[in-house]
CSV table of C-alpha atoms and ligand atoms in Angstrom, one decimal:
chain,number,residue,atom,x,y,z
G,1,MET,CA,-0.2,0.0,-0.1
G,2,ASP,CA,1.3,3.5,-1.0
G,3,LYS,CA,2.3,6.0,1.9
G,4,LEU,CA,3.1,9.5,1.7
G,5,LEU,CA,6.3,11.1,3.2
G,6,ILE,CA,6.1,14.6,3.8
G,7,GLU,CA,9.1,16.8,5.3
G,8,GLY,CA,7.4,19.8,7.1
G,9,GLY,CA,7.9,23.2,8.0
G,10,ARG,CA,8.3,25.0,4.4
G,11,PRO,CA,5.9,27.6,3.4
G,12,LEU,CA,4.1,26.8,0.2
G,13,ALA,CA,4.6,29.3,-2.9
G,14,GLY,CA,3.8,29.5,-6.6
G,15,GLU,CA,0.9,28.7,-8.9
G,16,LEU,CA,-1.3,25.7,-9.6
G,17,ARG,CA,-4.1,24.9,-11.5
G,18,VAL,CA,-7.1,23.2,-10.0
G,19,SER,CA,-8.6,20.2,-11.4
G,20,GLY,CA,-12.4,19.3,-12.4
G,21,ALA,CA,-14.6,18.5,-9.7
G,22,LYS,CA,-15.3,14.9,-8.3
G,23,ASN,CA,-18.5,15.8,-6.9
G,24,ALA,CA,-19.8,17.1,-10.3
G,25,ALA,CA,-18.0,14.5,-12.6
G,26,LEU,CA,-19.7,11.5,-10.8
G,27,PRO,CA,-23.4,12.5,-11.4
G,28,ILE,CA,-22.7,14.1,-14.9
G,29,LEU,CA,-21.3,10.7,-15.9
G,30,CYS,CA,-24.4,9.1,-14.6
G,31,ALA,CA,-26.5,11.8,-16.9
G,32,ALA,CA,-24.9,10.1,-20.0
G,33,LEU,CA,-27.1,7.1,-19.3
G,34,LEU,CA,-30.2,9.4,-19.8
G,35,SER,CA,-29.7,9.7,-23.5
G,36,PRO,CA,-29.0,7.3,-26.5
G,37,GLU,CA,-26.6,10.1,-28.0
G,38,PRO,CA,-23.1,10.6,-27.0
G,39,LEU,CA,-22.3,13.0,-24.2
G,40,THR,CA,-18.9,14.6,-24.4
G,41,LEU,CA,-17.1,15.7,-21.0
G,42,THR,CA,-14.1,17.8,-20.6
G,43,ASN,CA,-12.3,19.0,-17.4
G,44,VAL,CA,-12.7,15.3,-16.1
G,45,PRO,CA,-10.4,14.9,-13.2
G,46,ARG,CA,-8.3,11.6,-13.2
G,47,LEU,CA,-9.5,10.2,-9.9
G,48,ASN,CA,-10.0,6.7,-8.7
G,49,ASP,CA,-13.6,7.6,-8.1
G,50,VAL,CA,-14.2,8.8,-11.8
G,51,ARG,CA,-12.4,5.6,-12.7
G,52,THR,CA,-14.8,3.3,-10.8
G,53,MET,CA,-17.9,5.1,-12.1
G,54,GLN,CA,-16.5,4.7,-15.6
G,55,THR,CA,-16.1,1.0,-14.7
G,56,LEU,CA,-19.6,0.6,-13.3
G,57,LEU,CA,-21.2,2.6,-16.9
G,58,ALA,CA,-19.1,0.2,-18.9
G,59,GLN,CA,-20.6,-2.7,-17.2
G,60,MET,CA,-23.9,-1.4,-18.0
G,61,GLY,CA,-23.1,-1.5,-21.6
G,62,VAL,CA,-22.2,2.3,-21.8
G,63,ARG,CA,-19.1,2.8,-24.4
G,64,LEU,CA,-16.5,5.2,-23.1
G,65,ASP,CA,-13.6,7.0,-25.0
G,66,ALA,CA,-11.1,8.9,-22.9
G,67,GLY,CA,-9.4,11.5,-24.8
G,68,THR,CA,-6.3,13.7,-24.0
G,69,ARG,CA,-6.5,16.6,-21.1
G,70,GLY,CA,-9.7,15.4,-19.2
G,71,THR,CA,-11.9,14.7,-22.3
G,72,VAL,CA,-14.3,11.4,-21.9
G,73,ALA,CA,-17.1,10.5,-24.5
G,74,LEU,CA,-19.8,8.5,-23.6
G,75,ASP,CA,-22.0,6.9,-25.7
G,76,ALA,CA,-25.2,5.3,-23.9
G,77,ARG,CA,-27.0,4.1,-26.9
G,78,SER,CA,-27.8,0.6,-25.5
G,79,ILE,CA,-27.9,-0.2,-22.0
G,80,ASP,CA,-27.5,-3.9,-21.5
G,81,TRP,CA,-27.4,-4.4,-17.9
G,82,PRO,CA,-29.2,-1.7,-15.7
G,83,LEU,CA,-27.5,-2.9,-12.6
G,84,ALA,CA,-24.6,-1.3,-10.2
G,85,PRO,CA,-23.4,-4.3,-8.1
G,86,TYR,CA,-22.5,-4.4,-4.5
G,87,GLU,CA,-18.7,-5.0,-5.5
G,88,LEU,CA,-18.7,-1.3,-6.9
G,89,VAL,CA,-21.1,0.3,-4.8
G,90,LYS,CA,-19.5,-0.7,-1.6
G,91,THR,CA,-16.1,1.0,-2.8
G,92,MET,CA,-18.1,4.1,-3.9
G,93,ARG,CA,-21.4,5.3,-2.6
G,94,ALA,CA,-21.8,7.7,-5.6
G,95,SER,CA,-23.0,4.6,-7.4
G,96,ILE,CA,-26.4,5.1,-6.0
G,97,LEU,CA,-26.3,8.2,-8.9
G,98,ALA,CA,-26.8,5.4,-11.5
G,99,LEU,CA,-30.4,4.7,-10.1
G,100,GLY,CA,-32.4,7.6,-11.1
G,101,PRO,CA,-31.2,7.9,-14.5
G,102,LEU,CA,-31.4,4.0,-15.3
G,103,LEU,CA,-35.1,4.1,-13.9
G,104,ALA,CA,-35.8,6.7,-16.2
G,105,ARG,CA,-34.4,5.5,-19.3
G,106,CYS,CA,-34.7,1.9,-19.1
G,107,GLY,CA,-37.9,1.6,-16.6
G,108,GLU,CA,-36.0,-0.7,-14.5
G,109,ALA,CA,-33.0,-0.6,-12.1
G,110,ARG,CA,-31.1,-2.7,-9.6
G,111,VAL,CA,-28.6,-1.1,-7.6
G,112,SER,CA,-26.8,-2.4,-4.4
G,113,LEU,CA,-27.6,-0.6,-1.1
G,114,PRO,CA,-24.1,1.2,-0.2
G,115,GLY,CA,-24.3,-0.1,3.4
G,116,GLY,CA,-21.9,1.5,6.1
G,117,CYS,CA,-19.5,4.0,5.5
G,118,ALA,CA,-16.5,5.4,7.2
G,119,ILE,CA,-18.1,8.9,8.0
G,120,GLY,CA,-21.2,8.0,9.0
G,121,LEU,CA,-24.5,6.0,8.3
G,122,ARG,CA,-25.4,7.7,5.0
G,123,PRO,CA,-28.8,6.2,4.2
G,124,VAL,CA,-30.5,6.5,1.0
G,125,ASP,CA,-34.2,6.7,2.0
G,126,GLN,CA,-34.6,10.2,0.2
G,127,HIS,CA,-33.6,8.8,-3.0
G,128,VAL,CA,-36.2,5.7,-2.7
G,129,LYS,CA,-38.8,8.0,-1.3
G,130,GLY,CA,-38.7,10.5,-4.2
G,131,LEU,CA,-38.7,8.0,-7.0
G,132,GLN,CA,-41.5,6.0,-5.5
G,133,ALA,CA,-43.4,9.6,-5.3
G,134,MET,CA,-42.6,9.7,-9.0
G,135,GLY,CA,-44.5,6.3,-9.4
G,136,ALA,CA,-41.8,3.8,-9.0
G,137,GLU,CA,-42.5,0.5,-7.8
G,138,ILE,CA,-39.3,-0.4,-5.4
G,139,ASP,CA,-38.5,-3.1,-3.1
G,140,LEU,CA,-35.2,-4.0,-1.0
G,141,GLU,CA,-34.2,-7.5,-1.5
G,142,HIS,CA,-31.1,-9.5,-1.1
G,143,GLY,CA,-29.3,-5.9,-0.2
G,144,TYR,CA,-30.4,-4.4,-3.6
G,145,ILE,CA,-32.9,-1.7,-4.5
G,146,ASN,CA,-35.2,-3.0,-7.2
G,147,ALA,CA,-36.8,-0.4,-9.1
G,148,ARG,CA,-39.4,-0.5,-12.0
G,149,ALA,CA,-41.6,2.3,-13.7
G,150,THR,CA,-43.2,2.1,-17.2
G,151,ARG,CA,-42.7,5.7,-17.3
G,152,LEU,CA,-42.0,8.2,-14.3
G,153,LYS,CA,-44.6,10.7,-13.4
G,154,GLY,CA,-43.9,14.3,-12.6
G,155,THR,CA,-44.8,15.5,-8.9
G,156,ARG,CA,-44.1,17.6,-6.1
G,157,PHE,CA,-41.6,16.2,-3.5
G,158,GLY,CA,-40.2,17.7,-0.6
G,159,PHE,CA,-36.8,16.2,1.0
G,160,ASP,CA,-37.1,15.7,4.5
G,161,LEU,CA,-33.2,16.8,4.9
G,162,VAL,CA,-31.1,18.4,2.3
G,163,THR,CA,-29.2,15.8,0.2
G,164,VAL,CA,-26.7,16.3,-2.5
G,165,THR,CA,-26.9,12.8,-4.3
G,166,GLY,CA,-30.4,12.9,-3.5
G,167,THR,CA,-31.3,15.8,-5.2
G,168,GLU,CA,-29.0,14.8,-8.2
G,169,ASN,CA,-30.9,11.4,-8.7
G,170,LEU,CA,-34.3,13.0,-8.7
G,171,LEU,CA,-33.1,15.7,-10.9
G,172,MET,CA,-31.9,13.3,-13.6
G,173,ALA,CA,-34.8,11.1,-13.1
G,174,ALA,CA,-37.4,14.0,-13.6
G,175,THR,CA,-35.7,14.9,-17.0
G,176,LEU,CA,-37.5,11.9,-18.5
G,177,ALA,CA,-40.8,12.0,-16.5
G,178,ASP,CA,-44.3,12.6,-17.9
G,179,GLY,CA,-45.3,16.0,-16.7
G,180,THR,CA,-43.5,18.6,-14.4
G,181,THR,CA,-41.5,17.7,-11.0
G,182,VAL,CA,-41.1,20.3,-8.2
G,183,LEU,CA,-38.4,19.3,-5.9
G,184,GLU,CA,-38.4,21.0,-2.5
G,185,ASN,CA,-35.8,21.6,0.1
G,186,ALA,CA,-33.3,20.6,-2.9
G,187,ALA,CA,-29.6,20.8,-2.3
G,188,ARG,CA,-28.4,24.1,-3.6
G,189,GLU,CA,-24.6,23.0,-4.1
G,190,PRO,CA,-22.8,24.2,-7.1
G,191,GLU,CA,-22.2,20.7,-8.2
G,192,VAL,CA,-26.2,20.5,-8.3
G,193,VAL,CA,-26.3,23.5,-10.5
G,194,ASP,CA,-23.4,22.2,-12.9
G,195,LEU,CA,-25.4,18.9,-13.4
G,196,ALA,CA,-28.5,20.9,-14.2
G,197,ARG,CA,-26.5,23.0,-16.8
G,198,CYS,CA,-25.4,19.8,-18.3
G,199,LEU,CA,-28.9,18.3,-18.6
G,200,THR,CA,-29.9,21.6,-20.0
G,201,ALA,CA,-27.4,21.1,-22.8
G,202,MET,CA,-29.1,17.8,-23.3
G,203,GLY,CA,-32.4,19.3,-23.9
G,204,ALA,CA,-33.6,18.9,-20.3
G,205,ARG,CA,-36.2,21.7,-18.9
G,206,ILE,CA,-35.1,22.7,-15.6
G,207,ASP,CA,-35.6,25.8,-13.8
G,208,GLY,CA,-34.3,26.8,-10.0
G,209,ALA,CA,-31.4,24.9,-9.8
G,210,GLY,CA,-29.1,26.4,-7.2
G,211,THR,CA,-32.4,27.4,-5.1
G,212,ASP,CA,-34.1,25.1,-2.8
G,213,ARG,CA,-36.9,24.6,-5.3
G,214,ILE,CA,-36.2,23.1,-8.7
G,215,THR,CA,-38.8,22.5,-11.2
G,216,ILE,CA,-38.3,20.1,-14.1
G,217,ASP,CA,-40.3,19.8,-16.9
G,218,GLY,CA,-40.2,16.2,-18.4
G,219,VAL,CA,-39.2,15.7,-22.0
G,220,ALA,CA,-39.8,12.6,-24.2
G,221,ALA,CA,-35.9,12.1,-25.0
G,222,LEU,CA,-32.6,13.8,-24.4
G,223,HIS,CA,-30.0,14.5,-26.9
G,224,GLY,CA,-26.0,14.8,-27.2
G,225,ALA,CA,-24.1,17.4,-25.7
G,226,THR,CA,-20.6,18.8,-24.7
G,227,HIS,CA,-20.3,19.8,-21.2
G,228,ALA,CA,-17.3,21.1,-19.3
G,229,ILE,CA,-16.9,19.8,-15.5
G,230,MET,CA,-16.9,22.8,-13.1
G,231,PRO,CA,-13.7,23.3,-11.2
G,232,ASP,CA,-13.5,21.5,-7.9
G,233,ARG,CA,-14.1,24.0,-4.9
G,234,ILE,CA,-13.0,21.5,-2.4
G,235,GLU,CA,-9.7,20.8,-4.0
G,236,THR,CA,-9.2,24.6,-4.3
G,237,GLY,CA,-10.1,25.1,-0.5
G,238,THR,CA,-7.8,22.3,0.6
G,239,PHE,CA,-4.9,23.8,-1.5
G,240,LEU,CA,-5.9,27.4,0.0
G,241,ALA,CA,-5.9,26.2,3.6
G,242,ALA,CA,-2.6,24.5,2.9
G,243,VAL,CA,-0.8,27.6,1.8
G,244,ALA,CA,-2.4,29.4,4.9
G,245,ALA,CA,-1.4,26.7,7.3
G,246,THR,CA,2.1,26.9,6.2
G,247,GLY,CA,2.3,30.9,5.9
G,248,GLY,CA,2.8,30.6,2.2
G,249,ASP,CA,1.9,32.8,-1.0
G,250,ALA,CA,0.2,31.1,-4.0
G,251,LEU,CA,-1.8,31.7,-6.7
G,252,LEU,CA,-4.8,29.2,-7.7
G,253,THR,CA,-6.0,29.2,-11.5
G,254,GLY,CA,-8.7,27.5,-13.2
G,255,THR,CA,-11.2,27.8,-10.3
G,256,GLN,CA,-14.3,29.4,-9.5
G,257,ALA,CA,-13.9,31.8,-6.5
G,258,GLY,CA,-17.7,32.5,-6.3
G,259,THR,CA,-18.5,28.7,-5.2
G,260,LEU,CA,-16.3,29.2,-2.1
G,261,ASP,CA,-17.4,32.2,-0.2
G,262,ALA,CA,-17.9,30.6,3.4
G,263,VAL,CA,-14.5,28.9,2.8
G,264,LEU,CA,-12.8,32.3,1.8
G,265,ASP,CA,-14.5,34.1,4.8
G,266,LYS,CA,-12.9,31.9,7.5
G,267,LEU,CA,-9.5,31.6,5.8
G,268,ARG,CA,-9.6,35.6,6.2
G,269,GLU,CA,-10.7,35.2,9.7
G,270,ALA,CA,-7.8,32.8,10.4
G,271,GLY,CA,-5.5,35.5,9.1
G,272,ALA,CA,-5.0,35.1,5.6
G,273,THR,CA,-5.0,37.5,2.9
G,274,VAL,CA,-7.4,36.4,0.1
G,275,ASP,CA,-7.5,38.3,-3.4
G,276,GLU,CA,-10.3,36.8,-5.4
G,277,ALA,CA,-10.8,37.2,-9.4
G,278,PRO,CA,-13.6,35.2,-11.2
G,279,ALA,CA,-11.4,32.2,-11.9
G,280,SER,CA,-8.6,32.7,-9.7
G,281,ILE,CA,-7.6,33.1,-6.2
G,282,ARG,CA,-4.5,34.4,-4.6
G,283,ILE,CA,-4.0,33.7,-0.9
G,284,ARG,CA,-1.0,34.6,1.5
G,285,ARG,CA,-0.4,34.7,5.2
G,286,ARG,CA,2.3,36.0,7.0
G,287,GLY,CA,1.1,37.2,10.7
G,288,ALA,CA,-0.1,34.8,13.1
G,289,LEU,CA,-3.2,32.3,12.7
G,290,ALA,CA,-6.3,33.2,14.5
G,291,ALA,CA,-8.6,30.9,16.3
G,292,ILE,CA,-11.9,30.7,14.4
G,293,HIS,CA,-15.5,28.9,14.9
G,294,ILE,CA,-16.8,26.9,11.9
G,295,ARG,CA,-20.2,25.0,12.0
G,296,THR,CA,-21.0,22.8,8.6
G,297,ALA,CA,-24.0,23.1,6.9
G,298,PRO,CA,-25.6,22.7,3.4
G,299,TYR,CA,-24.4,25.1,0.9
G,300,PRO,CA,-23.9,28.1,0.9
G,301,ALA,CA,-22.7,27.4,4.4
G,302,PHE,CA,-19.5,26.0,5.5
G,303,PRO,CA,-18.9,22.6,3.5
G,304,THR,CA,-18.5,19.4,5.7
G,305,ASP,CA,-15.7,18.4,3.0
G,306,MET,CA,-13.4,21.3,4.3
G,307,GLN,CA,-14.2,20.6,7.9
G,308,ALA,CA,-11.0,18.5,8.4
G,309,GLN,CA,-8.5,20.5,6.3
G,310,MET,CA,-9.6,23.7,8.4
G,311,MET,CA,-9.1,21.5,11.6
G,312,ALA,CA,-5.5,21.1,10.5
G,313,LEU,CA,-4.9,24.9,10.4
G,314,ALA,CA,-6.5,25.5,13.6
G,315,THR,CA,-4.0,23.4,15.4
G,316,ARG,CA,-1.4,26.1,15.2
G,317,ALA,CA,-4.1,29.1,15.7
G,318,HIS,CA,-3.6,31.6,18.8
G,319,GLY,CA,-6.5,30.5,21.0
G,320,THR,CA,-9.4,28.2,20.8
G,321,THR,CA,-11.3,26.9,17.9
G,322,VAL,CA,-14.3,25.2,17.8
G,323,ILE,CA,-15.5,23.2,14.7
G,324,THR,CA,-18.8,21.7,14.7
G,325,GLU,CA,-20.0,19.0,12.1
G,326,THR,CA,-23.8,18.9,11.5
G,327,ILE,CA,-23.9,16.8,8.3
G,328,PHE,CA,-22.2,13.5,9.2
G,329,GLU,CA,-22.3,11.9,12.6
G,330,ASN,CA,-18.8,10.1,12.5
G,331,ARG,CA,-16.3,12.9,10.8
G,332,MET,CA,-14.0,13.4,13.3
G,333,MET,CA,-11.6,10.6,12.8
G,334,HIS,CA,-8.7,12.7,11.8
G,335,VAL,CA,-8.8,14.2,15.4
G,336,GLN,CA,-6.7,11.2,17.2
G,337,GLU,CA,-4.2,11.4,14.1
G,338,LEU,CA,-3.8,15.1,14.4
G,339,VAL,CA,-3.1,14.5,18.3
G,340,ARG,CA,-0.3,12.1,17.5
G,341,LEU,CA,1.2,15.0,15.6
G,342,GLY,CA,1.0,17.3,18.7
G,343,ALA,CA,-2.3,18.9,18.4
G,344,VAL,CA,-4.5,19.4,21.4
G,345,ILE,CA,-8.0,18.5,20.6
G,346,ASP,CA,-10.9,17.4,22.8
G,347,VAL,CA,-14.3,16.1,20.8
G,348,GLU,CA,-17.4,16.7,22.7
G,349,GLY,CA,-20.6,15.4,21.1
G,350,ASN,CA,-20.4,16.7,17.3
G,351,ALA,CA,-18.0,19.6,18.1
G,352,ALA,CA,-14.0,19.5,18.3
G,353,ILE,CA,-12.4,22.1,20.6
G,354,VAL,CA,-9.1,22.8,19.2
G,355,LYS,CA,-6.5,24.5,21.5
G,356,GLY,CA,-3.8,26.1,19.5
G,357,VAL,CA,-0.3,24.9,20.3
G,358,ALA,CA,3.4,26.4,19.2
G,359,LYS,CA,4.3,23.5,16.9
G,360,LEU,CA,3.4,20.2,15.3
G,361,THR,CA,5.8,17.5,15.0
G,362,GLY,CA,5.9,14.8,12.2
G,363,ALA,CA,4.8,11.3,13.2
G,364,THR,CA,3.3,8.5,11.4
G,365,VAL,CA,-0.4,8.7,10.7
G,366,MET,CA,-3.3,6.8,9.4
G,367,ALA,CA,-5.8,8.2,6.9
G,368,THR,CA,-9.1,7.1,7.4
G,369,ASP,CA,-11.3,8.9,4.8
G,370,LEU,CA,-10.8,11.1,1.8
G,371,ARG,CA,-11.0,14.8,3.5
G,372,ALA,CA,-9.4,13.1,6.7
G,373,SER,CA,-6.4,12.3,4.5
G,374,ALA,CA,-6.3,15.9,3.1
G,375,CYS,CA,-6.3,17.1,6.7
G,376,LEU,CA,-3.2,14.7,7.5
G,377,VAL,CA,-1.1,16.1,4.5
G,378,ILE,CA,-1.7,19.8,5.7
G,379,ALA,CA,-0.9,18.9,9.1
G,380,GLY,CA,2.2,17.2,7.9
G,381,LEU,CA,3.3,20.1,5.8
G,382,MET,CA,3.0,22.3,8.9
G,383,ALA,CA,4.8,19.8,11.3
G,384,GLU,CA,8.7,19.8,12.2
G,385,GLY,CA,10.5,16.9,10.4
G,386,GLU,CA,9.1,14.0,8.8
G,387,THR,CA,5.5,12.5,8.5
G,388,THR,CA,4.4,9.5,7.1
G,389,ILE,CA,0.9,9.1,6.1
G,390,ASP,CA,-0.6,5.5,5.6
G,391,ARG,CA,-3.5,4.2,3.8
G,392,ILE,CA,-3.6,6.9,1.3
G,393,TYR,CA,-5.7,5.3,-1.2
G,394,HIS,CA,-8.3,7.5,0.2
G,395,LEU,CA,-6.5,10.7,-1.2
G,396,ASP,CA,-6.2,9.1,-4.5
G,397,ARG,CA,-10.2,8.8,-4.7
G,398,GLY,CA,-10.5,12.7,-4.6
G,399,TYR,CA,-7.2,14.3,-5.6
G,400,GLU,CA,-5.5,14.3,-8.9
G,401,GLU,CA,-1.9,14.3,-8.8
G,402,ILE,CA,-1.5,15.7,-5.2
G,403,GLU,CA,2.0,15.3,-4.7
G,404,GLU,CA,3.1,16.7,-7.8
G,405,LYS,CA,0.6,19.7,-7.2
G,406,LEU,CA,2.2,20.4,-3.8
G,407,SER,CA,5.6,19.8,-4.9
G,408,ALA,CA,5.2,22.5,-7.6
G,409,LEU,CA,4.3,24.8,-4.7
G,410,GLY,CA,7.8,23.8,-3.0
G,411,ALA,CA,6.7,21.3,-0.7
G,412,ARG,CA,8.8,18.1,0.1
G,413,ILE,CA,6.6,15.2,-0.2
G,414,ARG,CA,6.9,11.8,-1.9
G,415,ARG,CA,5.0,8.6,-2.3
G,416,ILE,CA,6.5,5.3,-1.6
G,417,GLN,CA,5.4,1.9,-1.9
T,1,EPU,N1,-29.2,11.5,4.1
T,1,EPU,C1,-30.3,10.5,4.7
T,1,EPU,N2,-30.9,10.1,3.8
T,1,EPU,C2,-30.6,10.3,2.2
T,1,EPU,C3,-29.7,10.9,2.1
T,1,EPU,C4,-29.0,11.5,3.0
T,1,EPU,O1,-30.4,10.5,6.0
T,1,EPU,O2,-31.5,9.4,1.5
T,1,EPU,C5,-28.4,12.0,5.0
T,1,EPU,C6,-27.0,11.5,5.2
T,1,EPU,O3,-26.6,10.3,6.1
T,1,EPU,C7,-26.1,12.9,5.5
T,1,EPU,C8,-26.9,13.9,5.3
T,1,EPU,O4,-28.3,13.5,4.9
T,1,EPU,O5,-26.1,12.8,7.2
T,1,EPU,C9,-26.3,14.6,4.0
T,1,EPU,O6,-25.7,13.5,3.1
T,1,EPU,P1,-25.8,13.8,1.4
T,1,EPU,O7,-26.7,12.9,0.8
T,1,EPU,O8,-26.1,15.4,1.1
T,1,EPU,O9,-24.3,13.2,1.2
T,1,EPU,P2,-24.1,12.7,-0.3
T,1,EPU,O10,-25.0,13.2,-1.3
T,1,EPU,O11,-24.0,11.2,-0.2
T,1,EPU,C10,-22.3,14.3,-1.0
T,1,EPU,C11,-20.8,14.5,-1.5
T,1,EPU,C12,-20.0,14.1,-0.3
T,1,EPU,C13,-20.6,15.4,0.8
T,1,EPU,C14,-21.7,15.5,0.9
T,1,EPU,C15,-22.2,16.7,1.8
T,1,EPU,C16,-20.9,13.5,-3.7
T,1,EPU,C17,-20.5,12.3,-4.4
T,1,EPU,N3,-20.5,13.2,-2.4
T,1,EPU,O12,-22.7,13.4,-0.5
T,1,EPU,O13,-18.6,14.2,-0.6
T,1,EPU,O14,-19.8,15.3,1.9
T,1,EPU,O15,-22.5,15.5,-0.4
T,1,EPU,O16,-22.0,18.0,0.9
T,1,EPU,O17,-21.3,14.5,-4.3
T,1,EPU,C18,-16.4,13.9,-0.3
T,1,EPU,O18,-16.2,14.5,-1.5
T,1,EPU,O19,-15.4,13.9,0.6
T,1,EPU,C19,-17.7,13.6,0.2
T,1,EPU,C20,-18.0,12.7,1.3
């Protein structure tokens, strides 16, 4: 298993280009299932989760052709096997995103229940309830969701809670439904908006994406299109936090500052200077890090996917930071690893109380999930001496060429077998 070796204590400086967004690419790859005509995507990040989704689609009969520079052409003219098997779903929960499109296009789908997940229970009841409201017959048997519908029907559906992939699944399903669907309490995440943009380019009729009420007028068929995946706001935020944490100065390009307001506000509060342009962000930090308070919540509030990275930064701030996680019940596993590096953190319920210390010192730590891994990379960059991060396969699921990118900013980081 690969490990990362980091020699910390050096400020990051320079320029780097952000990749396409994992959490936009995954639903948009599934959107290809909705049309018999080709969908061409650009700015697709080269990540293990994207490869898993491509394997899943290929098993269903979708033809994929990966070109240069993140271009992927998908041809779903025939879908032979509307199935997402346990072997793939258990490695990537986002496989559930195939459910809505398969059902809408093929009239049937069989998708494994995802089961447990490192960061919490993460049920899919809202996906199922929404599709049932659209007329699908669904039963759960042998660990699988078996869904059938001659043609889904437009309906009004209010989510009990805000769910990103739940919104995306129903949004995709509704594009081919008979009549109008109104989704209330919908997720407003920029990735939902990017999916809606792609579906609209394919001929879908969608209004209100980016608000909590999305209206979809079903059409008989969707056609081919070309779509550029939006920049990854969480990758952007991760590098911004790393630069601020190490007291560096860097310019991130190919990003969308407007999707990161809550993160940029907290970085400024922590003492960084952030200059925004529409497609680039410069960050630098010279003075001391200040303690901040963070509470994760659905967009546009502070994203849960940036909580761990900001905790790394807070370990060396002056004063006490309180970070409250409200989305996932078990997303504090990085705390014990940060403590191994010298951080002082108490967890009370869903809050971490971080007392800033003068220094972190390198140690061997273990990555437990994707964003926890990114947190440990940042902490390793801040720590004196050498940090070894084990189980970095989590990192490869969601960060494209992270060592190369950090090395370009002057980090001493390398992968060992
Ligand atoms: N939930 C339910 N029932 C449902 C769906 C969700 O109770 O049917 C609960 C979940 O258990 C959780 C909360 O609702 O407590 C929010 O979950 P959500 O459904 O929004 O999460 P998700 O769609 O499974 C996506 C991202 C995650 C990100 C969350 C929250 C993708 C592929 N994944 O997950 O990304 O943390 O939204 O913003 O878009 C990551 O990239 O590291 C990652 C975990």
